[in-house]
Short mmCIF file of C-alpha atoms in Angstrom, two decimals:
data_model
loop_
_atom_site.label_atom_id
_atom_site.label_comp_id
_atom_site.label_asym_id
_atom_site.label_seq_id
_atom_site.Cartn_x
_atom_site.Cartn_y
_atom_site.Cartn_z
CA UNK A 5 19.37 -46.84 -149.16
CA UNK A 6 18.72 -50.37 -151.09
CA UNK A 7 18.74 -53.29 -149.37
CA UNK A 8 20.99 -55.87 -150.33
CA UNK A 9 19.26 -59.47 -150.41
CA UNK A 10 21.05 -60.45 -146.96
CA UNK A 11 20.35 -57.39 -145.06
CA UNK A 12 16.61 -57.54 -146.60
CA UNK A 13 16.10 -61.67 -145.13
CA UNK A 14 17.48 -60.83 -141.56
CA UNK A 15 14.84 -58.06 -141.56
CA UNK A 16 12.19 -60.53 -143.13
CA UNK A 17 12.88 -62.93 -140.42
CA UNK A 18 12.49 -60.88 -138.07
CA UNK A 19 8.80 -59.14 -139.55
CA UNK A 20 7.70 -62.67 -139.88
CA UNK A 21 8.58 -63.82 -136.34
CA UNK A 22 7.46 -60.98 -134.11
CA UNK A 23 5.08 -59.10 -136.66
CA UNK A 24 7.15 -56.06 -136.88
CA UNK A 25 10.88 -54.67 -137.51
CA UNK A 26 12.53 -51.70 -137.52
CA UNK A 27 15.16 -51.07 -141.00
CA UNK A 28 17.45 -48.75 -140.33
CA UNK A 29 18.53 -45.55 -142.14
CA UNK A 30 16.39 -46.31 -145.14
CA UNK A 31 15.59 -42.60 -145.72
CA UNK A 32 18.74 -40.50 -144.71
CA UNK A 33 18.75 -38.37 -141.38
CA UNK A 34 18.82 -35.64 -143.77
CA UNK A 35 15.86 -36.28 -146.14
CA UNK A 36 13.74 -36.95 -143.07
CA UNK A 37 15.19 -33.56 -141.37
CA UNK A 38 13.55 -32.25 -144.50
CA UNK A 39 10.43 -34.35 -144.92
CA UNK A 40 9.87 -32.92 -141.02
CA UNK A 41 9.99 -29.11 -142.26
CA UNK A 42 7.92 -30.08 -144.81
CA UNK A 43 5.43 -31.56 -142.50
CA UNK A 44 5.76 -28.62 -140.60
CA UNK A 45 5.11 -26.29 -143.50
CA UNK A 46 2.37 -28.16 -143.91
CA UNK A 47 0.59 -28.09 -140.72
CA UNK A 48 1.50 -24.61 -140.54
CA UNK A 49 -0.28 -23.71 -143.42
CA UNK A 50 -3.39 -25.11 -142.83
CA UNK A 51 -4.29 -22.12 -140.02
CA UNK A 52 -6.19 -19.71 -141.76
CA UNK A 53 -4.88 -17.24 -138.95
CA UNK A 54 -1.70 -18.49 -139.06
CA UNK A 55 -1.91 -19.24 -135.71
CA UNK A 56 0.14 -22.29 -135.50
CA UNK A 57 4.26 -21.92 -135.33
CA UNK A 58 6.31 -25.26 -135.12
CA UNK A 59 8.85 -22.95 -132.40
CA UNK A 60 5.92 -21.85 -129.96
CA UNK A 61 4.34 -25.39 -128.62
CA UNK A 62 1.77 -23.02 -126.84
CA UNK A 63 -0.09 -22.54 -130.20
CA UNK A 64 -0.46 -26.49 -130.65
CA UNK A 65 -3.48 -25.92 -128.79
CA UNK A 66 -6.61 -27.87 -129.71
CA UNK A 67 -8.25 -24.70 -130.71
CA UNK A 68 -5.37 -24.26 -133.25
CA UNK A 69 -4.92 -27.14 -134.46
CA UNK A 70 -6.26 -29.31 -137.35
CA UNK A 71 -8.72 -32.38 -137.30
CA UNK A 72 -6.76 -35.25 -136.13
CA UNK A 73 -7.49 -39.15 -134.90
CA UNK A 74 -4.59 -39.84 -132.27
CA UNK A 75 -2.68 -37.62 -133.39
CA UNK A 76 -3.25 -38.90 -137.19
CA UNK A 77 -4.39 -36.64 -139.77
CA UNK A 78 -6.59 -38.16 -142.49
CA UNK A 79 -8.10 -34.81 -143.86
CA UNK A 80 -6.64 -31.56 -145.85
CA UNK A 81 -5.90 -34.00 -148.69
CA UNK A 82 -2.77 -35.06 -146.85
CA UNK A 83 -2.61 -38.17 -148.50
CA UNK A 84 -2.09 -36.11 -151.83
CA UNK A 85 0.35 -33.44 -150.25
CA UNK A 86 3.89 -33.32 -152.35
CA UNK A 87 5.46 -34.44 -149.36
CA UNK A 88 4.16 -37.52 -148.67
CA UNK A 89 4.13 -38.49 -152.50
CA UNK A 90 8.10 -37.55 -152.48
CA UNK A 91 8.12 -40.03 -149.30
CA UNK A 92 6.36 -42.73 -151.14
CA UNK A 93 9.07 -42.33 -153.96
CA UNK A 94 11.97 -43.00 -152.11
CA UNK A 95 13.95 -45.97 -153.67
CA UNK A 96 14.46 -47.55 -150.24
CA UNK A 97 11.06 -47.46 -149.51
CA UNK A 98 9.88 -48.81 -152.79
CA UNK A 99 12.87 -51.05 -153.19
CA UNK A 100 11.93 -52.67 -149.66
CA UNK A 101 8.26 -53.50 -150.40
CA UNK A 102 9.33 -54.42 -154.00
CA UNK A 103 11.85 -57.01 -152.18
CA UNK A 104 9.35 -57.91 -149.50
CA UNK A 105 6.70 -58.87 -152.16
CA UNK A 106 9.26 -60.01 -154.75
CA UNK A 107 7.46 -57.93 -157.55
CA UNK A 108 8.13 -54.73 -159.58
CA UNK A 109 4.41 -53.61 -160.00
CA UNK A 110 2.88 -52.36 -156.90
CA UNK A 111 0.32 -50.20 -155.68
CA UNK A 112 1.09 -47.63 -152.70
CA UNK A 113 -2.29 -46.57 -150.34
CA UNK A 114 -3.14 -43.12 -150.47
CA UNK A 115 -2.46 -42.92 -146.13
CA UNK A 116 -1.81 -40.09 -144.09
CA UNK A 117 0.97 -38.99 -141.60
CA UNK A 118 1.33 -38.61 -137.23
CA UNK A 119 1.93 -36.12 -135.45
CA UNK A 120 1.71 -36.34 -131.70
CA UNK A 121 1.90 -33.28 -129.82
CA UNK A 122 3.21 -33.16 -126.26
CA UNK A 123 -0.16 -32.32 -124.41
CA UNK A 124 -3.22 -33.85 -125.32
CA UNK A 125 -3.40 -37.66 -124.15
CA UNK A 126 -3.62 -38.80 -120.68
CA UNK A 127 -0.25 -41.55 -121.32
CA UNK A 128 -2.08 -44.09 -118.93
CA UNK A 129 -5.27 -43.98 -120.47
CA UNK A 130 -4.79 -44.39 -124.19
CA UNK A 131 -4.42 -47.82 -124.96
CA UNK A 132 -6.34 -48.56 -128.10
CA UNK A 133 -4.64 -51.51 -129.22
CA UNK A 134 -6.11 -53.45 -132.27
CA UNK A 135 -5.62 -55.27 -135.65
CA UNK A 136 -6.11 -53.31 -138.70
CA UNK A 137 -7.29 -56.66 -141.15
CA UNK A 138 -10.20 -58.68 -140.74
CA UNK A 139 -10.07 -62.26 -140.03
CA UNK A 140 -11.24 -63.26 -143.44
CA UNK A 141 -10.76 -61.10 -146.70
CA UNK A 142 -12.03 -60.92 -150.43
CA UNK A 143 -8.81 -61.77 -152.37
CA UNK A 144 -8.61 -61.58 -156.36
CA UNK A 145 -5.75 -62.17 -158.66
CA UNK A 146 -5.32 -60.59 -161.80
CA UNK A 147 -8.52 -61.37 -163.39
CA UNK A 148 -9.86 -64.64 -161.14
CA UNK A 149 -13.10 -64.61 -159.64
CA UNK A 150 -12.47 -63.22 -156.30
CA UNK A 151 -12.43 -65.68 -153.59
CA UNK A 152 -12.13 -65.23 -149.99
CA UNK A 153 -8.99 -65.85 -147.93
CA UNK A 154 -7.67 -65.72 -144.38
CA UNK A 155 -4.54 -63.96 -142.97
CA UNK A 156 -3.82 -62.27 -146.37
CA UNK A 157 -0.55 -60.46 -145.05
CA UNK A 158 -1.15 -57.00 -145.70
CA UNK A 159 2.21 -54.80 -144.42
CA UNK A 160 1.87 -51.64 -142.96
CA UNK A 161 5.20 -49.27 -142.97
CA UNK A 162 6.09 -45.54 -141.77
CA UNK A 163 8.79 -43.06 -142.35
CA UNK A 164 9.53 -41.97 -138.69
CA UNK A 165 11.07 -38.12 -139.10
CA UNK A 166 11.99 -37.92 -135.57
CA UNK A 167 14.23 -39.42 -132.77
CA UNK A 168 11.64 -41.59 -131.18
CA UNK A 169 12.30 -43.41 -127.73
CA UNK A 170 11.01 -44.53 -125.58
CA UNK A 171 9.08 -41.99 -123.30
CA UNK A 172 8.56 -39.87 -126.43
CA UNK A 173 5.31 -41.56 -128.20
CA UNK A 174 4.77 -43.42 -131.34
CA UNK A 175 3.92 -47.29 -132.24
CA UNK A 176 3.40 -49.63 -129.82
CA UNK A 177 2.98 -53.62 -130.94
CA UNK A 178 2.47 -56.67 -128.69
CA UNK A 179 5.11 -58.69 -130.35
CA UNK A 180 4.19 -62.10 -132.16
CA UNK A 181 0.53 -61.77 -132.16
CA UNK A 182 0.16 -61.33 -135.32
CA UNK A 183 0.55 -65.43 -135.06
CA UNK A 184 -2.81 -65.78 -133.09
CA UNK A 185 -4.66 -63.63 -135.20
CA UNK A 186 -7.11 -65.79 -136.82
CA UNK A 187 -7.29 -68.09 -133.19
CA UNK A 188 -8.62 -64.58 -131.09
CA UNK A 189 -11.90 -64.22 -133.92
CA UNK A 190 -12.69 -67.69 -134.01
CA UNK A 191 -12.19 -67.80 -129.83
CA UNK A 192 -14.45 -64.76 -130.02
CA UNK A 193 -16.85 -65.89 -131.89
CA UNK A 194 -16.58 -63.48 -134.67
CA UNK A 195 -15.20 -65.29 -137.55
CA UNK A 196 -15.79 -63.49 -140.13
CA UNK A 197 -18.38 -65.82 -143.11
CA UNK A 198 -19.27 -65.16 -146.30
CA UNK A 199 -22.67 -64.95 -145.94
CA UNK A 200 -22.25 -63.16 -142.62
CA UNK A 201 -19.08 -60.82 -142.76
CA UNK A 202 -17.67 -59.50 -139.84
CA UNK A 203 -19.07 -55.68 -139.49
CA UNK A 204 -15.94 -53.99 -139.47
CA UNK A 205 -14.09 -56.34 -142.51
CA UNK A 206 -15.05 -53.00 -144.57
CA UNK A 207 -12.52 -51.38 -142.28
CA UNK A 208 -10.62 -54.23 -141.27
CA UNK A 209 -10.02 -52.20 -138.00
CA UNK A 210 -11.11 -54.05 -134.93
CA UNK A 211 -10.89 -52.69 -131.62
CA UNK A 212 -9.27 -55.25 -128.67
CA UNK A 213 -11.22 -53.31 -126.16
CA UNK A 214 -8.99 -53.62 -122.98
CA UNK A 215 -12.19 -53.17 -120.52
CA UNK A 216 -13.06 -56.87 -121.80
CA UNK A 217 -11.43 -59.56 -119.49
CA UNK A 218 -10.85 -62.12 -122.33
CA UNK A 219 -8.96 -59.35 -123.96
CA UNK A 220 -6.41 -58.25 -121.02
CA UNK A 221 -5.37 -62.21 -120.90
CA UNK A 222 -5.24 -62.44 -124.48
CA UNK A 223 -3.12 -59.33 -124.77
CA UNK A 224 -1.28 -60.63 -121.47
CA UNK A 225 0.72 -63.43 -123.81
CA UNK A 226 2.64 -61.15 -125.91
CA UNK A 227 5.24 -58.80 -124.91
CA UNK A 228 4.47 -55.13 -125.35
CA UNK A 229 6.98 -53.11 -127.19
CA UNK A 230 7.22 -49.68 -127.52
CA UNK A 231 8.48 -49.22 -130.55
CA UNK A 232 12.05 -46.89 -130.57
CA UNK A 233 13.49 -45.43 -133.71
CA UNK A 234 15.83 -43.05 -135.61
CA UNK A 235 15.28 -40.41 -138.26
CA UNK A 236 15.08 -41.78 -141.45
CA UNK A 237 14.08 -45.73 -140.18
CA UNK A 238 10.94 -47.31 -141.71
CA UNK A 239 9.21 -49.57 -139.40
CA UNK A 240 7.24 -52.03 -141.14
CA UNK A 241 4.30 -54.44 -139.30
CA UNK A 242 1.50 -57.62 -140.47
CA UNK A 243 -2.07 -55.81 -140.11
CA UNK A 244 -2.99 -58.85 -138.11
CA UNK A 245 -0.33 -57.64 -135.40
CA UNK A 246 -2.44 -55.89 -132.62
CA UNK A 247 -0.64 -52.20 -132.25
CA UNK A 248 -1.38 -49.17 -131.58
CA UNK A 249 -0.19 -45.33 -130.91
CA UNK A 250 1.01 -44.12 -127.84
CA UNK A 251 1.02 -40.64 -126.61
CA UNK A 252 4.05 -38.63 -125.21
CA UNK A 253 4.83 -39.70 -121.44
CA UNK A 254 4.67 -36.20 -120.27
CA UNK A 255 5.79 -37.40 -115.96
CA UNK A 256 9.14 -38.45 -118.33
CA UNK A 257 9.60 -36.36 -120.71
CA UNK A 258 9.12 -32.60 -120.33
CA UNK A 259 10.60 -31.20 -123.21
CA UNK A 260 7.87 -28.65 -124.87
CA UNK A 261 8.58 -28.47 -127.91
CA UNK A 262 8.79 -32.86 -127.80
CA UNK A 263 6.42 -34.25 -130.45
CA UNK A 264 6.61 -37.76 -132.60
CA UNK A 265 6.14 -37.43 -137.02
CA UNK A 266 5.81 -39.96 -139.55
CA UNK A 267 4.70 -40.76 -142.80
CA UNK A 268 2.24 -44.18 -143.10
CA UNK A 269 2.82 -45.59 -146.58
CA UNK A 270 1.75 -48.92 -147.45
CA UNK A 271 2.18 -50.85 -150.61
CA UNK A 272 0.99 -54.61 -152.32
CA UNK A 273 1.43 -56.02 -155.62
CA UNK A 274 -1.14 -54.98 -158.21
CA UNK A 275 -2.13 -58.14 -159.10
CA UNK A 276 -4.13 -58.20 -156.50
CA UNK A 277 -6.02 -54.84 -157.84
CA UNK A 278 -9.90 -55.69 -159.10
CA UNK A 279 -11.47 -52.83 -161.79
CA UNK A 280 -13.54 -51.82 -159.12
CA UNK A 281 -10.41 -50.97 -156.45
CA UNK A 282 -8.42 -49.21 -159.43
CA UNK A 283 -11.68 -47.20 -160.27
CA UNK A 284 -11.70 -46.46 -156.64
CA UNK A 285 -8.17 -45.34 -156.54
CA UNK A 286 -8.13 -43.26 -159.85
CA UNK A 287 -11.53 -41.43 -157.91
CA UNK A 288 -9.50 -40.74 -154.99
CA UNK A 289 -5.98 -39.47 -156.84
CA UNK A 290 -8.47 -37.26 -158.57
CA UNK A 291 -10.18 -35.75 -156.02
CA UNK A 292 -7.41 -36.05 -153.49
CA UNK A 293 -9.05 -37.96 -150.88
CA UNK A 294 -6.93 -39.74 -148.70
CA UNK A 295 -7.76 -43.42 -148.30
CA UNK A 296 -6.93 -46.30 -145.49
CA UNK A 297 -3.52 -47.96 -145.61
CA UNK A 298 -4.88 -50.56 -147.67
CA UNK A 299 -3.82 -49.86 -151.34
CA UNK A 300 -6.08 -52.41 -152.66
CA UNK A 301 -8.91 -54.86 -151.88
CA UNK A 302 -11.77 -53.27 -150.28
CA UNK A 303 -10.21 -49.52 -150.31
CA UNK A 304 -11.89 -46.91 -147.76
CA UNK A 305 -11.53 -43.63 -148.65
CA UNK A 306 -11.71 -40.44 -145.87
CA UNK A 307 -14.74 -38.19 -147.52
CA UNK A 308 -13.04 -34.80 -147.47
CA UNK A 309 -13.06 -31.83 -145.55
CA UNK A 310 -17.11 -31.10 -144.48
CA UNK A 311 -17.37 -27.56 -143.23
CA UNK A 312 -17.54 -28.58 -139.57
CA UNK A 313 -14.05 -29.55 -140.35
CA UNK A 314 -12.67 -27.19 -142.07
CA UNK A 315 -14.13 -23.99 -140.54
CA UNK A 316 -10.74 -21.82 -139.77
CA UNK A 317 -8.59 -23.90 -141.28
CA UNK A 318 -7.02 -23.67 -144.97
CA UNK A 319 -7.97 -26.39 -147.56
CA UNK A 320 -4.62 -27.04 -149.51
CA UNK A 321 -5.48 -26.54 -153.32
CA UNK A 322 -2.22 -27.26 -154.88
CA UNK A 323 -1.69 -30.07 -156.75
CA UNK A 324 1.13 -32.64 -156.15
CA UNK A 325 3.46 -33.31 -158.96
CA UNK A 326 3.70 -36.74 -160.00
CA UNK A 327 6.56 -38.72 -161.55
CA UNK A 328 6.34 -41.52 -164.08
CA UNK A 329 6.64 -44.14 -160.91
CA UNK A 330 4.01 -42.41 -158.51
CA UNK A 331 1.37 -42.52 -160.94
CA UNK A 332 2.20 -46.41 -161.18
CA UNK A 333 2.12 -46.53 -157.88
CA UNK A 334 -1.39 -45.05 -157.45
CA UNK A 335 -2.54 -47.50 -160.00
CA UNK A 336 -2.92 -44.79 -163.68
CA UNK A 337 -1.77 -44.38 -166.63
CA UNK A 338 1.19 -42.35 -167.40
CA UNK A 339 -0.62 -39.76 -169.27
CA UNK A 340 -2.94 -39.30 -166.19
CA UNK A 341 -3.50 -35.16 -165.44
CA UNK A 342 -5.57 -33.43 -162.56
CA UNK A 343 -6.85 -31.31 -165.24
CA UNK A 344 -8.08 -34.08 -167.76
CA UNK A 345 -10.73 -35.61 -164.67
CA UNK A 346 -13.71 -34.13 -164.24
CA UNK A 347 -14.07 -35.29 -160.70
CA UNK A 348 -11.47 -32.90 -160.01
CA UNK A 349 -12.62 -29.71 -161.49
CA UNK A 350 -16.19 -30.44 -159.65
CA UNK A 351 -14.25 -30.69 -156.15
CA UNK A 352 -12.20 -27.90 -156.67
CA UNK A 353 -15.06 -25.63 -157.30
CA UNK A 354 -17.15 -27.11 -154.61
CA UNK A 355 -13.54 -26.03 -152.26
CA UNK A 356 -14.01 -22.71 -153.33
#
């Protein structure tokens, strides 16, 4: 679905006055019925013993069950699977971000997907709320020197694939701080300087650790929302707005088989792309490594798959098939092949 310009503003007033918003029905119920079996074929196939079946939640065991953070899956060159690049091709999805940043050219991260099983998090216990940009960023334009800014707006987004309420996991955001965002560093004492960066702004991933007094009142201001959804919604947030993921509440909701998907994707005009953070990106399309959910300035990529991670599991080794407008997106040329990089042909026969 494409927005039209008035549907688009009431959801941009919205993002910009409580740091998140959920669009509706951007992806069909359908596609995201689909993008779900794919996930699932996915998963599945990553257990060398085939010991994982999406109808049996007794195999989602740990032992089973791929490297994940939260639930979130940053290895097995997920970021490169086919079905997150289809997701990142959707014209709602690209239309939105192309609305939100009122450009055609853009740049998509190279993220990963969620998938929270029903059995693994104590629900009271894992509250790791936090802000995913640092309080001041380096910031170029087209070919300027880079200079540093604060608050750059960075937008995070996912493709939820499954009904998601409000007992059954997923994003949680404390509504409208994204508004205080630059007042809780410098209260802290951790504004970020030039000459003395913050030392996670290579991340920009900070931790509100809730065992911190100053913390619980800050956090205390803002109204906590769990975040409820359909299939086929794209929730979109500001990196400065403290969030985080919650796991299934398993005293309300005893359904086995109950589990949350989505698919993080992430976009921001490429003007804002040095040489250096295309370099970076062209490295990481070629050897499939998937990367933060910042598609430029200061990219991180996930080093993939060390043995100690991969030991029983199945290291995908197909390649995704990209369209004229995914390679834009991921910031190459048109002509760009797997086969043409070198990069690629060392990995794969490292993989082997």
């Amino acid at each position: 679905m494409i927005l039209t310009q008035e549907q688009f503003q009431e959801y941009k007033e919205k993002l910009d006055e409580d740091g998140y918003v959920v669009v509706k029905g951007l992806v069909s119920p359908t596609k995201a019925q689909e993008y779900e079996s794919r996930f699932w074929d996915y998963i599945e196939s990553l257990s060398e013993s085939k010991l994982i079946d999406r109808n049996d939640p007794t195999t989602w065991n740990d032992e089973n069950w791929p490297n994940n953070i939260h639930g979130i899956f940053k290895n097995f060159k997920i970021g490169h699977a086919q079905f997150v690049w289809d997701a990142r091709d959707e014209d709602g999805i690209v239309g939105l971000y192309q609305q939100l940043w009122n450009t055609e050219d853009l740049l998509v991260s190279f993220d990963g997907a969620c998938m929270i099983r029903p059995s693994v998090w104590n629900h009271k216990t894992n509250n790791w709320a936090h802000t995913d940009q640092a309080p001041l960023i380096e910031l170029s334009e087209y070919n300027a020197k880079p200079k540093m800014v604060r608050d750059f707006p960075c937008v995070q987004g996912l493709l939820n694939l499954r009904p998601c309420g409000p007992n059954d996991g997923g994003l949680v955001v404390y509504k409208g701080s994204h508004k205080h965002h630059q007042h809780y560093f410098i209260k802290k004492g951790i504004d970020q300087k030039i000459n003395k960066p913050w030392k996670d702004s290579k991340n920009h991933w900070h931790l509100i650790d809730q065992e911190v007094e100053d913390n619980r009142k800050f956090l205390s201001k803002f109204e906590k929302i769990k975040v409820c959804c359909d299939p086929g919604d794209f929730i979109i947030w500001h990196s400065r707005t403290v969030h985080y993921a919650e796991a299934i509440d398993k005293t309300l909701n005893t359904d086995p088989l109950a589990h949350r998907m989505c698919i993080y994707i992430c976009m921001l005009p490429s003007k804002y792309a040095t040489a250096s953070d295309l370099h970076k990106k062209r490295e990481a399309l070629s050897e499939l490594q998937t990367t933060s959910h910042w598609p430029c300035i200061k990219i991180k990529t996930n080093k993939n798959d060390r043995p100690n991670i991969t030991k029983g599991f199945v290291v995908p080794e197909v390649l995704p098939v990209l369209t004229d407008r995914m390679k834009r997106l991921a910031g190459v040329e048109p002509s760009f092949q797997f086969t043409d990089n070198y990069v690629q042909k060392k990995y794969s026969s490292k993989s082997k």
